Short mmCIF file of C-alpha atoms in Angstrom, two decimals:
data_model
loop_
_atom_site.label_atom_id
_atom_site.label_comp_id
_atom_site.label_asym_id
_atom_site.label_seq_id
_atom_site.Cartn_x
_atom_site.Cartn_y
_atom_site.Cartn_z
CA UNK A 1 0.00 0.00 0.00
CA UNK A 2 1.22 3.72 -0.93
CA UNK A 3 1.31 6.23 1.44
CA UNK A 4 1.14 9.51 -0.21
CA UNK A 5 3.93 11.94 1.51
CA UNK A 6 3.48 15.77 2.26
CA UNK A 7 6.43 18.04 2.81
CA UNK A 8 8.29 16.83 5.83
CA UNK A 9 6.60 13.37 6.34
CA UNK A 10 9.03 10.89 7.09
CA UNK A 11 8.09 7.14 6.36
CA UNK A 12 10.12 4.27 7.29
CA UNK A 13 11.17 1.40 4.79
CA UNK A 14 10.52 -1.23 7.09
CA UNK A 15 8.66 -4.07 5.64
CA UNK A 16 5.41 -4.93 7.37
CA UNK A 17 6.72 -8.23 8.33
CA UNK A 18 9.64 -6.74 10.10
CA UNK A 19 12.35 -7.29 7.27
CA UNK A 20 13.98 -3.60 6.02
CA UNK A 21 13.51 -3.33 1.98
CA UNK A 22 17.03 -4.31 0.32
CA UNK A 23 16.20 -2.67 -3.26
CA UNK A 24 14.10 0.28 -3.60
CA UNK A 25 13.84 2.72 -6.76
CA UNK A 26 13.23 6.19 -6.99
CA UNK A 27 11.21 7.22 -9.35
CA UNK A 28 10.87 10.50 -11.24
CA UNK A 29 8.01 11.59 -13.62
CA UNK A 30 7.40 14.90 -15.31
CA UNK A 31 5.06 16.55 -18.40
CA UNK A 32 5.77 19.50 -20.12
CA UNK A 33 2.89 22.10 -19.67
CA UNK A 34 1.44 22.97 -22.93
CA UNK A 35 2.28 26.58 -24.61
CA UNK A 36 0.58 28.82 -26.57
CA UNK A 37 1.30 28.97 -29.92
CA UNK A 38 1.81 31.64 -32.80
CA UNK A 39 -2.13 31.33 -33.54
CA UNK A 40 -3.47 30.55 -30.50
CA UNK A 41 -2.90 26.91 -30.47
CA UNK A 42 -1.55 24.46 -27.86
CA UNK A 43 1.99 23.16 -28.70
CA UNK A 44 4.35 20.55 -26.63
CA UNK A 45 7.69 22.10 -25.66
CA UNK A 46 10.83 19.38 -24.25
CA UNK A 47 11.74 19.97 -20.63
CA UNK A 48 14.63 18.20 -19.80
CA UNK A 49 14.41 17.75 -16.05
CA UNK A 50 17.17 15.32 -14.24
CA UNK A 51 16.75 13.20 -11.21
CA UNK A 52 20.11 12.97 -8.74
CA UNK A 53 21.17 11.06 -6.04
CA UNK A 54 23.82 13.06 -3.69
CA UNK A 55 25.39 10.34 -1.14
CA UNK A 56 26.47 12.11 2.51
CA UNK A 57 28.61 11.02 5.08
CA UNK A 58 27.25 11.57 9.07
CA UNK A 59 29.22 15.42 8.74
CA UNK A 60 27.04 16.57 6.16
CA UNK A 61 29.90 15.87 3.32
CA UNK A 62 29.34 15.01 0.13
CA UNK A 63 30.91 11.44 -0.86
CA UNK A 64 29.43 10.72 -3.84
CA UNK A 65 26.94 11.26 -6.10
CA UNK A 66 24.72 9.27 -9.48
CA UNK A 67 23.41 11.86 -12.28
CA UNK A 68 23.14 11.77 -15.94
CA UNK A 69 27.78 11.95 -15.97
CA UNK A 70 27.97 9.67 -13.59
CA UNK A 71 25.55 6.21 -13.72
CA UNK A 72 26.68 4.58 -10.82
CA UNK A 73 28.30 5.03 -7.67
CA UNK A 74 31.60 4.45 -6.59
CA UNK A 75 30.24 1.40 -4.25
CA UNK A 76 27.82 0.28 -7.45
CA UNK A 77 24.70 0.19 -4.88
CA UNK A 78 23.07 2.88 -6.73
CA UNK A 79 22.26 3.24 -10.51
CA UNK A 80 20.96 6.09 -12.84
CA UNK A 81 18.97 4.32 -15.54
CA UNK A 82 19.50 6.77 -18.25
CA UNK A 83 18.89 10.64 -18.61
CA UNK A 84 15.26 11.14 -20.56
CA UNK A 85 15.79 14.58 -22.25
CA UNK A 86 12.32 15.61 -22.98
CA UNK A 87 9.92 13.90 -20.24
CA UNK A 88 7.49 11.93 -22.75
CA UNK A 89 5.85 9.44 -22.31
CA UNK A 90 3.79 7.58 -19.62
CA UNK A 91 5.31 6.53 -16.12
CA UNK A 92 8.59 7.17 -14.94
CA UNK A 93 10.67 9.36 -17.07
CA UNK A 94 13.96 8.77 -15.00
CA UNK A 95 14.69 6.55 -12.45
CA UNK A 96 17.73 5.32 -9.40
CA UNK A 97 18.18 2.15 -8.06
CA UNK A 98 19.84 1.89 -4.55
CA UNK A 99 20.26 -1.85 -3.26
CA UNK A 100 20.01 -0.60 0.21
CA UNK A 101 22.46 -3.46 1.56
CA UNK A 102 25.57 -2.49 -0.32
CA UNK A 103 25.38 0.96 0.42
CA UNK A 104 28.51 1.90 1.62
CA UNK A 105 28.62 2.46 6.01
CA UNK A 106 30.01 5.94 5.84
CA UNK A 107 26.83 7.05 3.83
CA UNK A 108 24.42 8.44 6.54
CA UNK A 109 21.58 9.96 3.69
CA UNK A 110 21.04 9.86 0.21
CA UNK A 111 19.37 13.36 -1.22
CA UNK A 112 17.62 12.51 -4.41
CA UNK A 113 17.04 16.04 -6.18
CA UNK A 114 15.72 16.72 -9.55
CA UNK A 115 16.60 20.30 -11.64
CA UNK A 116 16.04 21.55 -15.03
CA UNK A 117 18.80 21.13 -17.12
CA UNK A 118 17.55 23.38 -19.67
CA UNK A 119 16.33 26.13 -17.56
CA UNK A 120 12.48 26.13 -17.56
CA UNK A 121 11.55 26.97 -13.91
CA UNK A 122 8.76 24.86 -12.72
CA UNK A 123 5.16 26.88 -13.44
CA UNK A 124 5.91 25.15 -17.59
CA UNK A 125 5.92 21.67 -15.60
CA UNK A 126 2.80 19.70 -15.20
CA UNK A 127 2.13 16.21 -13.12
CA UNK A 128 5.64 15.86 -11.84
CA UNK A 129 6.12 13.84 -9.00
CA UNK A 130 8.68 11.23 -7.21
CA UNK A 131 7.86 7.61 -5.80
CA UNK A 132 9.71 5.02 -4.06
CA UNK A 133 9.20 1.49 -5.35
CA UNK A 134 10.07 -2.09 -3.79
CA UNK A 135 11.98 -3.41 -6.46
CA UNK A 136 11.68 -6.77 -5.37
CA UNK A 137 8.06 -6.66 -5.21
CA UNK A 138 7.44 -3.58 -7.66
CA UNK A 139 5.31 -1.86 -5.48
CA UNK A 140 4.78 1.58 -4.72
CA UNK A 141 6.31 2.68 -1.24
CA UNK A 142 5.31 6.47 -1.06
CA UNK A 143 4.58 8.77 -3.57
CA UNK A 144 5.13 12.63 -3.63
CA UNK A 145 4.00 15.19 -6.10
CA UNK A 146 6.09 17.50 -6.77
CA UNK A 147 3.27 20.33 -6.34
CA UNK A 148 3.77 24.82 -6.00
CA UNK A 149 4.77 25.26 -9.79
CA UNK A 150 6.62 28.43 -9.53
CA UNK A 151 9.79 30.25 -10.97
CA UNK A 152 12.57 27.48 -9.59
CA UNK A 153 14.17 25.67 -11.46
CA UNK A 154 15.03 22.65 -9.20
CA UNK A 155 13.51 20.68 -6.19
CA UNK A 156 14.99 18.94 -3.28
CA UNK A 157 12.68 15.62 -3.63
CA UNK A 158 13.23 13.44 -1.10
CA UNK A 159 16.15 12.00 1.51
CA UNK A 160 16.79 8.31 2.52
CA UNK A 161 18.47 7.90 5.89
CA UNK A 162 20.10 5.28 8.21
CA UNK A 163 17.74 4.75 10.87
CA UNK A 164 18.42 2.64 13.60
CA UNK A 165 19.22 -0.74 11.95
CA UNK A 166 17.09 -0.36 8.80
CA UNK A 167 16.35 2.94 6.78
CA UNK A 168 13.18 5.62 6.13
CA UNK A 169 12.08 8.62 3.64
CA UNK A 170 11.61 11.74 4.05
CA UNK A 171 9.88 13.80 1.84
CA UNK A 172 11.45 17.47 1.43
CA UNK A 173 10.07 19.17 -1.82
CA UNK A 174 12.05 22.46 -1.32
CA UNK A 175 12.11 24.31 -4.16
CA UNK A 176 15.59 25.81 -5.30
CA UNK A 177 17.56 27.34 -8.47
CA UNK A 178 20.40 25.58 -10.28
CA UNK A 179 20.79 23.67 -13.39
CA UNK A 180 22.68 20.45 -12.14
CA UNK A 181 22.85 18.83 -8.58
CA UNK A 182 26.13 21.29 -7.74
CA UNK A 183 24.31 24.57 -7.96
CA UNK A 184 21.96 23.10 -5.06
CA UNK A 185 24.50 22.01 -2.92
CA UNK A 186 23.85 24.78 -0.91
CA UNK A 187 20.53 24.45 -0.35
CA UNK A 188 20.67 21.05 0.62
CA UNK A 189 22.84 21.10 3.65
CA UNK A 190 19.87 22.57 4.95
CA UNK A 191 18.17 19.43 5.08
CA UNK A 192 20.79 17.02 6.06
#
């Protein structure tokens, strides 16, 4: 069962027979909002929004991180599947896959983050949203829609953290300016 997420609900990803999930994926999914045309008309412009995955230490530091330059990371738990430059098509237009058990010990939360590459700030986005998915099981965790169109360009989505023995979500959905995952760097450490 889902549980739809709100800004600053935390969920854990504790299975409901006690076992912690061992491969999750994040999900990201976007539309381009329709703009007028020379005559009045409706036309489909290409957004080219990219999902992130910035891997920190207990300090707050920055250890590593998956985008569209770099697939994987350094301990191969997490993969990018590919960079989708315009956002069409039907379910999720980008996605990371973190097997949860061979995350490396010195990573303390995973900040999954999602910016537009080519610029468009957020009020020409429609139906964008992130979700968490079992991937043994390929069900949907938590879901969060990306919601407040506005002039940023970028969102802080989500963050995964070590909890105890197992790990939980926490949905963030702060909006913030930059066109890859190092102009919101900033912003971030505020919600490590």
């Amino acid at each position: 069962m889902s549980v739809s997420l709100t800004k600053g609900q935390k969920v854990s990803l504790t299975k409901q027979d006690g076992a912690s999930l061992t491969l999750v994926r994040m999900g990201l999914g976007w539309d381009a909002a329709k703009k007028k045309g020379f005559f009045g008309g409706l036309r489909t412009q290409s957004i080219d929004l990219d999902a992130s995955a910035l891997l920190f230490d207990a300090t707050g530091r920055l250890r590593d991180q998956v985008w569209f330059r770099q697939l994987t990371s350094a301990d191969r738990a997490i993969a990018h599947t590919g960079d989708n430059l315009t956002g069409d098509g039907a379910g999720d237009d980008e996605s990371i896959r973190v097997d949860l058990t061979r995350v490396s010990a010195e990573i303390a939360s995973i900040v999954f983050t999602v910016n537009s590459f080519t610029g468009q700030d957020f009020s020409q986005i429609e139906n964008a949203y992130c979700r968490l998915i079992d991937e043994t099981t390929e069900t949907e965790i938590a879901r969060y829609t990306l919601t407040g169109s506005g002039r940023h360009t970028a969102q802080i989505m989500a963050k995964v953290s070590r909890d105890g023995r197992g790990w939980s979500m926490t949905a963030i959905g702060a909006p913030a300016t930059g066109r890859t995952f190092k102009d919101l760097l900033p912003a971030v450490a505020a919600h490590l």
